[in-house]
Structures are given as structure tokens and as C-alpha cells.
Coordinates of C-alpha atoms in Angstrom, one line a residue:
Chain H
X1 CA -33.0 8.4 -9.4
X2 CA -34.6 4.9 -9.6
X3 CA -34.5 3.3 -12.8
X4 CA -34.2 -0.2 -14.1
X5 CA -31.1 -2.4 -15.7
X6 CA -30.6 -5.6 -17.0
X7 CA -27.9 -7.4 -16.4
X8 CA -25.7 -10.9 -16.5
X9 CA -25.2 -12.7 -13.1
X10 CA -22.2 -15.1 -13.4
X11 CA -22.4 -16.9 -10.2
X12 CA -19.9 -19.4 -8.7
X13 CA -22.3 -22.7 -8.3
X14 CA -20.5 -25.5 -6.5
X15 CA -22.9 -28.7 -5.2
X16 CA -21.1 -29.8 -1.8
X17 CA -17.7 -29.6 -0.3
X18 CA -16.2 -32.5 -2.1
X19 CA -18.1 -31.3 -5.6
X20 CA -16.6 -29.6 -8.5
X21 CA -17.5 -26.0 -8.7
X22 CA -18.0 -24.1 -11.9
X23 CA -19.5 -21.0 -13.1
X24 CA -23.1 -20.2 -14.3
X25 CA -24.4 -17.7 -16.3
X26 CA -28.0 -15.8 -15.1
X27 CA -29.7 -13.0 -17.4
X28 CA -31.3 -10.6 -15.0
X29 CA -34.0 -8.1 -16.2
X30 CA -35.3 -4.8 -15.5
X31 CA -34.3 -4.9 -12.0
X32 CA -34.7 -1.4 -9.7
X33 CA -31.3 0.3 -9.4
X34 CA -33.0 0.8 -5.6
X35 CA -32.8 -2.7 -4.9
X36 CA -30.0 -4.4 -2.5
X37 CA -27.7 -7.1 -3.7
X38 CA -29.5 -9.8 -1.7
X39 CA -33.0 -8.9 -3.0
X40 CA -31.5 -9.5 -6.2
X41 CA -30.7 -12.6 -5.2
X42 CA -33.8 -13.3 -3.8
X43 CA -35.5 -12.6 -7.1
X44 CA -33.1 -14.1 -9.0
X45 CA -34.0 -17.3 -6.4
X46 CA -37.2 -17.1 -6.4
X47 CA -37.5 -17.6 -10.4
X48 CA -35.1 -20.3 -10.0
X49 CA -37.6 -22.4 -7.6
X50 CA -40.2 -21.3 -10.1
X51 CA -38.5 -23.1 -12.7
X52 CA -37.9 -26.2 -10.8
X53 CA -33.9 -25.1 -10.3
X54 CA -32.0 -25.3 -6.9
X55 CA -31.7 -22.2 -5.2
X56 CA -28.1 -20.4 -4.9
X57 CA -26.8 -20.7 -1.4
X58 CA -25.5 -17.6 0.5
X59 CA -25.3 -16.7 3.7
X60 CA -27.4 -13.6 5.2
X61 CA -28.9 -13.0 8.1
X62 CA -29.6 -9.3 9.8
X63 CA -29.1 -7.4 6.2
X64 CA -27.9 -4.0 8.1
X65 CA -24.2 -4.9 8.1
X66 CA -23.4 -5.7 11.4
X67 CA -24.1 -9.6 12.4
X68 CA -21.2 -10.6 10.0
X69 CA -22.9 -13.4 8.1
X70 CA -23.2 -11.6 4.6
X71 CA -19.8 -12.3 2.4
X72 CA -19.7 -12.5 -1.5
X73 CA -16.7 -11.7 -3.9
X74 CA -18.2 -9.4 -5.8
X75 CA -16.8 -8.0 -9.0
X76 CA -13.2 -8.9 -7.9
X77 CA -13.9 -7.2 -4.3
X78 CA -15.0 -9.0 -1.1
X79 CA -18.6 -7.3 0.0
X80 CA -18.5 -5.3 -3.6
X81 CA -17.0 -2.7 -5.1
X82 CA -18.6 0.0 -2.0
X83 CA -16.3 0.7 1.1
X84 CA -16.9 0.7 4.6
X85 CA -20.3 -1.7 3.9
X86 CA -21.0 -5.1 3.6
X87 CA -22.5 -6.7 0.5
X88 CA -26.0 -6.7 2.5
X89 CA -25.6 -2.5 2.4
X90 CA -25.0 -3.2 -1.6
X91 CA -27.4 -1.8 -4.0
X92 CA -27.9 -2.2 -7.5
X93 CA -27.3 1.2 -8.1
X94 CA -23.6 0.5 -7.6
X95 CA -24.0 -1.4 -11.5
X96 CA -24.7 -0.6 -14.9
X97 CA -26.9 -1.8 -17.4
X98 CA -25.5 -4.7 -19.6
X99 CA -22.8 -5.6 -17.2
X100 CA -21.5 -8.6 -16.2
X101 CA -21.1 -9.4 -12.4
X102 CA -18.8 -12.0 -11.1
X103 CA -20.4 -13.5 -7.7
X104 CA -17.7 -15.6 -5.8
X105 CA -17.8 -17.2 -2.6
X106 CA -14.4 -16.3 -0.4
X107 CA -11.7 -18.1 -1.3
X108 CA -9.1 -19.3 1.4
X109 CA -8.2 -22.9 2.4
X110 CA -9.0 -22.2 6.0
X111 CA -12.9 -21.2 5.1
X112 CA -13.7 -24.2 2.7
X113 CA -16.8 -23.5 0.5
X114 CA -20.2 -25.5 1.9
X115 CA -22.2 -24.7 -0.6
X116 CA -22.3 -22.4 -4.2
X117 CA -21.6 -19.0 -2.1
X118 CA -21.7 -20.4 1.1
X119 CA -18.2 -21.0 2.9
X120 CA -17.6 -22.5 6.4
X121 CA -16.1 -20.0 8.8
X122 CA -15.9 -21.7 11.8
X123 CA -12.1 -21.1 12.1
X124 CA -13.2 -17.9 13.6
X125 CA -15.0 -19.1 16.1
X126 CA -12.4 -21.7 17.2
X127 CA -10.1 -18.3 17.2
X128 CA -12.3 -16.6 19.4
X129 CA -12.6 -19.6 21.7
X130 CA -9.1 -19.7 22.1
X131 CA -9.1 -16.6 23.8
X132 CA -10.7 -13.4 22.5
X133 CA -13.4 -13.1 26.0
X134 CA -12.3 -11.6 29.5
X135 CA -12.6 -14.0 32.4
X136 CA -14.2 -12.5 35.6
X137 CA -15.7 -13.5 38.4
X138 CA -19.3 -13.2 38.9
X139 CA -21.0 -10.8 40.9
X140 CA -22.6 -7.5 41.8
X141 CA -21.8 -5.1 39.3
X142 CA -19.3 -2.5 39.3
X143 CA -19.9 0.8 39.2
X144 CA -19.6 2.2 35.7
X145 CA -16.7 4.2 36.6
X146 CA -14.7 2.4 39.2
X147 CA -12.2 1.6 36.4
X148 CA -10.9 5.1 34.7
X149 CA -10.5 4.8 30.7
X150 CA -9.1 7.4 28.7
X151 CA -11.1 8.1 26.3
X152 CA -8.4 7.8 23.3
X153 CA -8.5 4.2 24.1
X154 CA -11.7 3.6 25.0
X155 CA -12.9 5.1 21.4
X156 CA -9.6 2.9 19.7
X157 CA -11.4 -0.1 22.0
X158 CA -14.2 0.7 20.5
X159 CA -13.2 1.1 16.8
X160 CA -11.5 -2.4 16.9
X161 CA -14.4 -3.9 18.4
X162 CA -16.6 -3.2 15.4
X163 CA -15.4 -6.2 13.7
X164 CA -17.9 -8.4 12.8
X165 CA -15.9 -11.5 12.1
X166 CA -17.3 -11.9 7.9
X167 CA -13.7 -12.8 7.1
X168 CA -13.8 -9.8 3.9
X169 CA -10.1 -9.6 5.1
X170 CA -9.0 -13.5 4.8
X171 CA -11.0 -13.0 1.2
X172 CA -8.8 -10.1 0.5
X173 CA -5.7 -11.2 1.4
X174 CA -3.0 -13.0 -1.0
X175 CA -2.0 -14.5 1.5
X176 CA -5.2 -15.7 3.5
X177 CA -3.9 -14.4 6.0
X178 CA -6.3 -13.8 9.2
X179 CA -4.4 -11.1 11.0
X180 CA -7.1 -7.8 10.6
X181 CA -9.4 -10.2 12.6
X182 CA -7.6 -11.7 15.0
X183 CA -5.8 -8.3 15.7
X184 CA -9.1 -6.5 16.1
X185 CA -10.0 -8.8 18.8
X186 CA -6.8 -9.3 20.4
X187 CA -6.9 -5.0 20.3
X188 CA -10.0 -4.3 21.8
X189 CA -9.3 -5.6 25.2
X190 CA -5.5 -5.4 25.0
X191 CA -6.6 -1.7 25.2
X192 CA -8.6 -1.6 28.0
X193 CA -7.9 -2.2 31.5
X194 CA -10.0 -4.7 32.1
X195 CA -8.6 -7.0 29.3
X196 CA -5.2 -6.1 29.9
X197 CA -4.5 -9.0 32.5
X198 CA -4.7 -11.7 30.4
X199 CA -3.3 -10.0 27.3
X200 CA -0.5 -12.0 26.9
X201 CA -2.1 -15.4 27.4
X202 CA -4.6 -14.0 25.1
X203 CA -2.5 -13.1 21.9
X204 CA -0.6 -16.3 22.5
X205 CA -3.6 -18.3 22.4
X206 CA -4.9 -17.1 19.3
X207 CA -2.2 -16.7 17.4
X208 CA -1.0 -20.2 17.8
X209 CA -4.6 -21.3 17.3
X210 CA -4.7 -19.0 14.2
X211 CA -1.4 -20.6 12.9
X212 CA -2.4 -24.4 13.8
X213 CA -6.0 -23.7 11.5
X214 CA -4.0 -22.5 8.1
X215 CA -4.0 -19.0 7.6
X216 CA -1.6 -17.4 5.8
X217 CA 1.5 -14.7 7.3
X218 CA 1.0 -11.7 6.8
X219 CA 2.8 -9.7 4.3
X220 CA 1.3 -6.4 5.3
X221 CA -0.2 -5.4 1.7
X222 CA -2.7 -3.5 3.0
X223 CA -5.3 -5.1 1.1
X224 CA -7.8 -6.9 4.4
X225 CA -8.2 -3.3 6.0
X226 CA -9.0 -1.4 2.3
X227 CA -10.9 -4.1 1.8
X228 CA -13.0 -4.3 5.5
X229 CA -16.4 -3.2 5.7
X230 CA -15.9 -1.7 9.1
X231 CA -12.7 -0.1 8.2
X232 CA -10.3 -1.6 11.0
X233 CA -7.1 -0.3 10.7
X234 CA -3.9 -2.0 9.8
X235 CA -2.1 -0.6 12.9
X236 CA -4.1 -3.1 15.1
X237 CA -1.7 -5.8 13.1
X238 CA 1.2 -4.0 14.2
X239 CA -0.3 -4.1 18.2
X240 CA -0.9 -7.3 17.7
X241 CA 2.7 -7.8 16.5
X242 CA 4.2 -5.8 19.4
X243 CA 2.3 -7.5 21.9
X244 CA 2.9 -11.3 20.6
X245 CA 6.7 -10.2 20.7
X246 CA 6.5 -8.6 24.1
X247 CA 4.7 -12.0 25.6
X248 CA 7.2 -14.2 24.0
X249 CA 9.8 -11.9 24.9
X250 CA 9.2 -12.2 28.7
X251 CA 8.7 -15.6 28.2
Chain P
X1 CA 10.6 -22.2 18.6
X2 CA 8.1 -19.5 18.0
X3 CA 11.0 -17.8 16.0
X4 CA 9.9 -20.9 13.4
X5 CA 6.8 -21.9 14.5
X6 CA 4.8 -18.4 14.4
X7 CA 3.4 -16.6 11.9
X8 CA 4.3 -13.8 14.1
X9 CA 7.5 -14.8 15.1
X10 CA 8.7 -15.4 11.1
X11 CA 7.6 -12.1 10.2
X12 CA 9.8 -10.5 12.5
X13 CA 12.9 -12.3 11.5
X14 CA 11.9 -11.2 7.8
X15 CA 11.9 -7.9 9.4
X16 CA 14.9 -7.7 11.4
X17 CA 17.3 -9.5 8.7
X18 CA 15.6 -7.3 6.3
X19 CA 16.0 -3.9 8.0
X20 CA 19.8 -5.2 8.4
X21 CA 19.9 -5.6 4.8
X22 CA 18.5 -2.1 4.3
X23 CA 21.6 -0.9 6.5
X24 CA 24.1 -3.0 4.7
X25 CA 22.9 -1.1 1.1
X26 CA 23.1 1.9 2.9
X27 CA 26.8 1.2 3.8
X28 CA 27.9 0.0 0.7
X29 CA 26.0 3.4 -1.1
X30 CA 28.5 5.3 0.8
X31 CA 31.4 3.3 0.8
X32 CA 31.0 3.6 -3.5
X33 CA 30.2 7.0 -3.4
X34 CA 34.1 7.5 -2.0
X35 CA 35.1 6.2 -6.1
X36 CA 33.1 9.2 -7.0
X37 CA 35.4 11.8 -5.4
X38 CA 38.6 9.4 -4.7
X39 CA 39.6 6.6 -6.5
X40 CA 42.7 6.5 -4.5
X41 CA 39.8 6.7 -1.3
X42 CA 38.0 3.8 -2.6
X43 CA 41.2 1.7 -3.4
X44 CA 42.3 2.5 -0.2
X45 CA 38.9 1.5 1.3
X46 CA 39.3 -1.8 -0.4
X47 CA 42.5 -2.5 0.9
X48 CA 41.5 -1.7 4.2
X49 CA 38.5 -4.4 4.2
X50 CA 40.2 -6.7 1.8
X51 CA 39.8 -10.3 3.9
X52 CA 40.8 -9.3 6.8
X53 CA 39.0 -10.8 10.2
X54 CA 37.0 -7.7 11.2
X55 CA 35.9 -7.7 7.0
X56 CA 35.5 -11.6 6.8
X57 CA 33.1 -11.9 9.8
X58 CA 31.1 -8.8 8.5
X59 CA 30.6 -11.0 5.6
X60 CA 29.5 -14.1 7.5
X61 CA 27.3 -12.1 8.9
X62 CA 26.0 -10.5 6.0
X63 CA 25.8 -13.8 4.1
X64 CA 23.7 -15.4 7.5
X65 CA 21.3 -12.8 7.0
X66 CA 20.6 -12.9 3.3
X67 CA 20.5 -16.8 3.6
X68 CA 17.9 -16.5 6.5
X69 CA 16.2 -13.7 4.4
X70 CA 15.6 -15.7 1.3
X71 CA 14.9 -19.2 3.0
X72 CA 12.4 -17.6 5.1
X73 CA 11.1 -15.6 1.7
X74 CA 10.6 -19.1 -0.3
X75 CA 9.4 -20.8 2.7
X76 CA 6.7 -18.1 4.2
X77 CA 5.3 -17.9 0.4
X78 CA 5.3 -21.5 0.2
X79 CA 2.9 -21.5 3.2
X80 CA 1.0 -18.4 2.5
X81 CA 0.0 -20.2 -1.2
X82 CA -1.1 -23.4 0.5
X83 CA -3.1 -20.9 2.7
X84 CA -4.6 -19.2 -0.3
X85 CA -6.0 -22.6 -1.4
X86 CA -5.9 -23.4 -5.2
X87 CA -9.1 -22.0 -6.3
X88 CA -7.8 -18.6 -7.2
X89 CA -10.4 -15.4 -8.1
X90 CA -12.3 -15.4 -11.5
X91 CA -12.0 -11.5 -11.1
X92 CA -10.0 -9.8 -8.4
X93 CA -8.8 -6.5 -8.0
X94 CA -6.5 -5.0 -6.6
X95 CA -7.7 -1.9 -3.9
X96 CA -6.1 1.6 -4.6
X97 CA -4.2 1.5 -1.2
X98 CA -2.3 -1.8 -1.6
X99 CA 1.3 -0.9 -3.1
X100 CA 2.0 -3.2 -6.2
X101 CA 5.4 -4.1 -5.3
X102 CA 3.5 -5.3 -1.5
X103 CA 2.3 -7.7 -3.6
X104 CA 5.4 -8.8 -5.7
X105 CA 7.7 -8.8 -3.2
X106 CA 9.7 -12.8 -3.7
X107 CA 9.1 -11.6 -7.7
X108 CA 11.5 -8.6 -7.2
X109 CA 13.2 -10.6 -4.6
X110 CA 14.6 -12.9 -7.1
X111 CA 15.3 -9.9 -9.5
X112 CA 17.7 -8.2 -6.7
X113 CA 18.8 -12.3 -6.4
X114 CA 20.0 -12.3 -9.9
X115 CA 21.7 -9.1 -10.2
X116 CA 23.6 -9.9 -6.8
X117 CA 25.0 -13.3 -8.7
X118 CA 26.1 -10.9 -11.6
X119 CA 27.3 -8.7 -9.3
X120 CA 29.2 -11.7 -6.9
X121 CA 30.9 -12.6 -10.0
X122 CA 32.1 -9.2 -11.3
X123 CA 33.5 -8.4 -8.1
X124 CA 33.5 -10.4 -5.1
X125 CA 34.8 -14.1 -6.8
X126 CA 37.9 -11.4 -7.8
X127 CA 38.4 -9.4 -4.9
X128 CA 37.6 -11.1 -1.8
X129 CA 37.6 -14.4 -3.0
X130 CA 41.2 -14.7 -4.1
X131 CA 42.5 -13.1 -1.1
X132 CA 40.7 -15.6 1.0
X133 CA 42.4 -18.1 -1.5
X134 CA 45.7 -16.3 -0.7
X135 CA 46.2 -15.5 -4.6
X136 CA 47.4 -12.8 -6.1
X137 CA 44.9 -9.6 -6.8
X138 CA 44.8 -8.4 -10.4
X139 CA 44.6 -5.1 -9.7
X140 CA 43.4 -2.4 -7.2
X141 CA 39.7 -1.9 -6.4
X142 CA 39.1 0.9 -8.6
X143 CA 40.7 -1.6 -11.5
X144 CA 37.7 -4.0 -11.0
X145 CA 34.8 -0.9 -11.2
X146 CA 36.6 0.0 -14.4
X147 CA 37.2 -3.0 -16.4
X148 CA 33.4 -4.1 -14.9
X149 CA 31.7 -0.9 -15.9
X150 CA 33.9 -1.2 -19.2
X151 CA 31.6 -4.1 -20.4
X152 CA 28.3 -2.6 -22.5
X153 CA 26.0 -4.7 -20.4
X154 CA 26.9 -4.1 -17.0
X155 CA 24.8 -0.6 -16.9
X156 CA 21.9 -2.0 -18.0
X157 CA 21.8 -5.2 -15.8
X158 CA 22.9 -3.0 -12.6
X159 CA 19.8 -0.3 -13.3
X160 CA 17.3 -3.3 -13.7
X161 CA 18.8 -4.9 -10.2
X162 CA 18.6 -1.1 -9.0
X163 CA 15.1 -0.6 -9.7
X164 CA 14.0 -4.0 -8.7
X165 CA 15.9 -2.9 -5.4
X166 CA 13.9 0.5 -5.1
X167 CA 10.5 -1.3 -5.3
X168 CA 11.7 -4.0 -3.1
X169 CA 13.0 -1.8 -0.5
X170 CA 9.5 1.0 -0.7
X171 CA 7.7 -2.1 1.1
X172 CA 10.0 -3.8 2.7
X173 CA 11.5 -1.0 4.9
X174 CA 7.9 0.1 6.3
X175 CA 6.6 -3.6 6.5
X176 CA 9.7 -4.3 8.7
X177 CA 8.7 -2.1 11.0
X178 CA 4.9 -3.1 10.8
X179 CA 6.1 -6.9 11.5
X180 CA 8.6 -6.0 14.6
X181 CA 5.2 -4.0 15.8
X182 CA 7.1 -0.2 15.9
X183 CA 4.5 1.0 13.9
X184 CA 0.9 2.8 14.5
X185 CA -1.7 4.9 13.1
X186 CA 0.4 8.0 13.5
X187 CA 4.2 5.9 12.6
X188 CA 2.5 4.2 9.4
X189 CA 2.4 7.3 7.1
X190 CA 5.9 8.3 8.7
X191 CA 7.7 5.2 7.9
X192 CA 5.8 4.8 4.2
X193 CA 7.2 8.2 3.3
X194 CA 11.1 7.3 5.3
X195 CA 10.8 4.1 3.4
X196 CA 10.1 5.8 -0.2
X197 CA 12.9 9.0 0.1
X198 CA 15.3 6.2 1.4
X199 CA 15.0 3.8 -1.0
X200 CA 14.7 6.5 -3.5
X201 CA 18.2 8.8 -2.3
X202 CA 20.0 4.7 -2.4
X203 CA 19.1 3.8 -5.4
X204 CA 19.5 6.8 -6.7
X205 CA 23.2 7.6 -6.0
X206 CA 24.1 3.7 -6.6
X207 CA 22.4 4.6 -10.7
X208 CA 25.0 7.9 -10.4
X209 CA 27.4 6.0 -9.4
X210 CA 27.1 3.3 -12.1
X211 CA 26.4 6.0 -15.0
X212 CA 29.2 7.5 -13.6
X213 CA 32.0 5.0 -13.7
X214 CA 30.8 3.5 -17.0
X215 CA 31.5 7.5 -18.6
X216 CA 34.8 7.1 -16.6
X217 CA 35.3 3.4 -18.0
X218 CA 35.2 4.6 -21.9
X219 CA 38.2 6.5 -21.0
X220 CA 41.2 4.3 -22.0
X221 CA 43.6 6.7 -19.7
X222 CA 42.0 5.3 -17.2
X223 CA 41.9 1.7 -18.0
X224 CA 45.3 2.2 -18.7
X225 CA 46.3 3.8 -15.4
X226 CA 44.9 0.3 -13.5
X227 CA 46.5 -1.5 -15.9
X228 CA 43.4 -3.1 -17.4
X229 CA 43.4 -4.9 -21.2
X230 CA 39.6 -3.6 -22.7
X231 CA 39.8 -6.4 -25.3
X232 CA 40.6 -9.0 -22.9
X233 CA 38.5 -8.0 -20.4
X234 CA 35.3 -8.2 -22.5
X235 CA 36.2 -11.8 -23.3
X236 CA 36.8 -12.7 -19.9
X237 CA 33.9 -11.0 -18.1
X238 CA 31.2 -12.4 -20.7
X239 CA 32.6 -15.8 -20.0
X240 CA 32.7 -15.5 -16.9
X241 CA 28.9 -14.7 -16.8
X242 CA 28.6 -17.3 -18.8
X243 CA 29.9 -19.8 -16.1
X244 CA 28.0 -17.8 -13.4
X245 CA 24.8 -19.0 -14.7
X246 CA 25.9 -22.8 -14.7
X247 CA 26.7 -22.9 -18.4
X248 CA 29.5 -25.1 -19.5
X249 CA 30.4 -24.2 -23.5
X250 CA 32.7 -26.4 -25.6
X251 CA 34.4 -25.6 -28.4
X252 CA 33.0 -27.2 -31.3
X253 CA 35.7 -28.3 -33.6

């Protein structure tokens, strides 16, 4: 049932980088319960502009929870308190009326905020460039089924592979620890044939690359894959673990 | 060294010193739980270990891996804070599936810490110690259980460092095996539950054990039989404590 609630936004406003951050107060009215968490936001923006008032920055970009760019600690939980969805998939109905909701950017010294909710998360990208891709030569295609895959790993493949890189799980974690990613992507070729050759230049690579940008270890709490809007397991840690060892191992 | 230098590579030595630590409690359960049916067994089990090579290089051993275990403890935590950053979470909760202790781990650390000091100084600094000294024991191994367990305080101290232990050990067991990477979707449930009814059966029978020797303490046949002087004994043990913890006490005249 659609209905309307009012409610306080206390939103983390922070200038630049180098500024002081602090938070602000917002008195939201009669807003549908059928409304995402970004249309809030928007509304709650566009009065702001109205009044003359900068704009809160977040990030957002395909609202349908699967190009990664959404984040936002919301309510002490990174996407909000729903699981399995990102704090695009959000809706107001999630909140009562006369609540207060906390709105914090992620928090993590390797994802320094920008901008109010806006954080950079390039370290991602750097980990990916490291070595989360599968080198081939070009050519004409293979046939689809020249290379047999179970279909246990395949679907595992698969299942890692639907990280979208937010970061929910360097939010999460106590440590800031970057692991659920990095494992989901070292995982989802590791499993597969194809990706399998350079596996252990690959979990070297970004690992050490992981380490050298100032993520946390690991303590396995559990809290980045409770946490993860696309519900990647912990065990890929523990194949990320086992194949790190194994390369080093040989080594 | 990636042993130093990666995050991967310093979980598994928290791992693998820590799952040899879980072995060691597990050795020294049993090796108490000999007092329970033989005190003439568990004299005769301290005599055989007394400081003898094969006993003093299990303790080098033993002592390399709690040293490596907590330096690695402070020093990962250390790291994993300046990680974290120093804005810390207006509001942040914790999700139903994270264990508390997971998340308390160096606070119960340094619990088990403190209770092992205790514990060092009760029986250790007058057992082994001495030997290695080449003085003179006081008395047999049983001797020391009874005039430690004779003191009000030891029970108390020795549940808290049990339960501490129990928490610490929940995690730590199953997270050992997570770090080494023996663990999967199917393995993770499996060791959660090993790790809990192993933790719980140790801990257990050390409590029984205590309970037990502080009932068998409060009878004075007994102290009497290892020769041990209650009133002196109290005086000794709390000063000794006392020195333990680094505090120096002059008389006031």
C-alpha cells in the first residue's frame, strides 16, 4: 500500500577532499513510501537548487543495481538495510514515518571521499588492471563448445562474476579490507578453463596490487558478503586464499 | 617475503600458528584431565616433562608460536585500522551473520594474554622455571594445582581466561582454515560447527577441571598430603601476583 511519511535526512556533507566534513540535518515531507532512495534524493535536490543550496553529491548511474556506481551507508548498512540489492533497488517503503536516516558515504582510507557522498574508487580499477582480464590472441571465433565446462563451475563462474565492483564490502569491513572483490574476480576465471592459465600470475598480481593500495587483511568476519548486494559468497576468499598459497608455494 | 609482505601470506601464518595453538590447549586439556582420575598420573606426567630436552624444545616452540601469534595480532590490527581510515561510522551495524567475537578477536586476545601471565606465574615460574634454574622443586605437580586452586581468586580469574578462550577459539579455529584456504561453501558450515563443539568440549572440561580441584583444594587432607602451608600460601601467591603485574610495594614504616 502506498502512503506518505515524513521524515529527517541526516546527510554526511563534506565540500572537497581536503575539507572538513560534518553532518546536516534535512526535514523531508510527505514523501510516497513507492519512491526509490535516489528519487528521494533527487527531490530532496531539487528543493535544495530551489533554494539557492548546493546539491548533495552521490554517485548513480543505471538505477537497476547492476553498473556498480550506486553506494551510500545507509542507516549503519552499506546499500541500506535490504539485502541482495543496491541502494538504487531501495525504496522508501523500507522507512517509517518520523525516523531519522543516517546517509554516509563509504568509509575506508583506500576510497577517499570526493565529494559529500561521493567517494573515489578507482583502487578498483587499478586492481582490475593488474590482472582480473584473460589475454588471448585475436581471431576467428571458437566454437561455443570447443572448450567443455561443467556446469557446477560454469554457474560458480558465473555467480562470482556478478560483482559489480560498488565496494559495499570494503564499506562493510572493519578492516577495509578488499578481499570479497578481488576474490570474486580472481574466482570467476580461476574457475574456468579459459582463465585458468594465467591464474597464478593473476592472483599474484592483484593481490600485491591490492596490498600496495591500502586495504586492510582480512579477518574473515563475514560482514562484506552479508553485507553484498549481489550476495558473493565468502568461500571465494578462501579460493582466493588457496590459490595465492598454491602460486607462491610453487614459486 | 610474501610470508611478511602479503595480506594473504600474514593471514596464513595467523592461521597456522593459531590452529597449533588450538592443538597445544587440546594437549594440555588432556594432560589435566589425568589430575582428575590420578594425581599420582599427573605428578608423574609432570615429572616426566619436567625440563627435560624433548619438554624444553616443545616449549621453545610453543613460546615461537605464541610470540609470532601475538606480534602478528598487534601488527595486522595496526594495519587493518590505518586501512579503515579515521572517520569511523555515525551509525553502523552489525549484520546478523557476523559472529561478535569475529569482530573482537585482539580484545579477547589480550584477555586469554592476561590470564596466561596469571597462569605463567602460578605455575610455570615454579615448576619449569626452577628446574631450568637447577633449584630445588617445592613440591610435586599436584602440590602446585592445590595450593594454586587453594587461593579464592584463582577460579574466578581462570573461568574469565576460559571463556575469553571459548569465544576466541569459536572464530579462530574456522577462520584458520578460511585463511590457509581448506575451506568452501560445503567445508564453511562444517568447520563453524567443529570449531564451536571444540572449543566448547575444551573449555568445558578445563572449567571441570578448575571447579574440581578448587573443591579438592578446601580439603586440608589434601594440602596436607603435598605438604602445602594454606596460610602461607595465600601470602605468597597474592604477592606474587602482585609482582607479576610489575608492582613493586614497600613497606611503609
Amino acid at each position: 500500500m502506498e502512503s506518505n511519511i515524513s521524515f529527517t535526512l541526516k546527510v554526511w556533507r563534506q565540500a572537497g577532499p581536503k575539507e572538513k566534513g560534518g553532518f546536516k540535518n534535512y526535514e523531508m515531507k510527505d514523501i510516497p513510501t513507492d519512491t526509490s532512495f535516489l528519487e528521494m534524493l533527487d527531490i530532496l535536490n531539487e528543493q535544495l537548487i530551489e533554494k539557492g543550496e548546493e546539491p548533495i553529491v552521490f554517485d548513480h548511474d543505471c538505477r537497476e543495481g547492476i553498473c556498480g556506481m550506486c553506494s551510500l551507508y545507509i542507516n549503519g548498512h552499506p546499500h541500506g538495510p535490504a539485502t541482495g540489492a543496491t541502494t538504487c533497488q531501495l525504496y522508501m517503503r523500507r522507512f517509517h514515518d518520523g525516523e531519522t536516516i543516517t546517509v554516509e558515504p563509504w568509509r575506508s582510507a583506500a576510497f577517499p571521499v570526493i565529494k559529500d557522498l561521493m567517494v573515489d574508487r578507482n583502487a578498483f580499477d587499478k586492481i582490475q588492471q593488474a590482472g582480473g582480464y584473460v589475454s588471448f590472441n585475436c581471431g576467428g571465433a571458437q566454437d561455443a563448445n570447443a572448450v567443455l565446462i561443467p556446469k557446477t563451475a560454469a554457474d560458480e563462474a558465473m555467480d562470482s562474476a556478478t560483482c559489480i565492483g560498488c565496494g559495499a564490502c570494503v564499506a562493510a569491513c572493519k578492516n577495509g579490507s578488499a578481499m570479497l572483490f578481488v576474490s570474486a574476480k580472481v574466482s570467476q576465471f580461476a574457475l574456468l578453463p579459459q582463465g585458468r592459465a594465467e591464474a597464478a600470475r593473476r592472483v599474484k598480481a592483484m593481490v600485491s596490487k591490492m596490498d600496495e593500495l591500502g586495504f586492510g587483511n582480512c579477518t574473515n568476519t563475514g560482514a562484506c558478503a552479508a553485507e553484498c548486494p549481489k550476495n558473493i559468497k565468502l568461500s571465494n576468499i578462501a579460493r582466493m586464499n588457496r590459490e595465492y598459497l598454491c602460486a607462491k608455494i610453487k614459486d | 617475503m610474501w610470508l611478511t609482505n602479503s595480506s594473504v601470506g600474514r593471514k596464513m601464518v595467523m592461521g597456522i600458528t593459531g590452529l597449533f595453538l588450538v592443538l597445544f590447549v587440546t594437549f594440555h586439556v588432556l594432560m589435566n584431565a589425568v589430575a582428575l582420575f590420578s594425581p599420582e598420573g599427573y605428578n608423574a606426567v609432570c615429572e616426566f616433562l619436567g625440563a627435560n630436552w624433548y619438554a624444553i624444545l616443545g616449549t621453545l616452540v610453543l613460546a615461537a608460536g605464541f610470540v609470532i601469534h601475538i606480534i602478528y595480532s598487534f601488527w595486522l590490527t595496526l594495519q587493518n585500522r590505518r586501512a579503515r581510515g579515521n572517520d569511523a561510522y555515525e551509525v553502523s551495524k552489525r549484520p546478523a551473520t557476523v559472529e561478535w567475537a569475529s569482530q573482537n578477536m585482539l580484545v579477547l586476545g589480550i584477555i586469554v594474554v592476561c590470564f596466561l601471565i596469571v597462569h605463567f606465574v602460578q605455575f610455570w615460574a615454579k615448576m619449569q622455571l626452577p628446574e631450568l634454574l637447577g633449584e630445588h622443586l617445592e613440591f610435586t605437580g599436584m602440590g602446585y594445582v592445590y595450593s594454586a586452586f587453594g587461593q579464592v581468586w584463582t577460579l574466578p580469574v581462570y573461568i574469565i581466561g576460559f571463556i575469553a578462550l571459548w569465544f576466541h577459539m569459536t572464530h579462530g579455529f574456522w577462520s584458520a582454515f578460511q585463511s590457509i584456504g581448506a575451506n568452501n561453501d560445503v567445508w564453511l558450515s562444517r568447520w563453524k560447527a567443529t570449531a564451536k563443539v571444540w572449543a566448547t568440549v575444551v573449555c568445558l572440561l578445563f572449567a571441570v577441571e578448575a571447579i574440581w580441584f578448587t573443591i579438592e583444594a578446601q580439603d586440608k587432607s589434601n594440602m596436607d598430603k603435598y605438604g602445602i602451608n594454606t596460610e602461607a600460601v595465600v601470602e605468597n601467591a597474592v604477592s606474587d601476583a602482585i609482582e607479576a603485574m610489575g608492582i613493586t610495594i614497600t613497606d611503609v614504616e
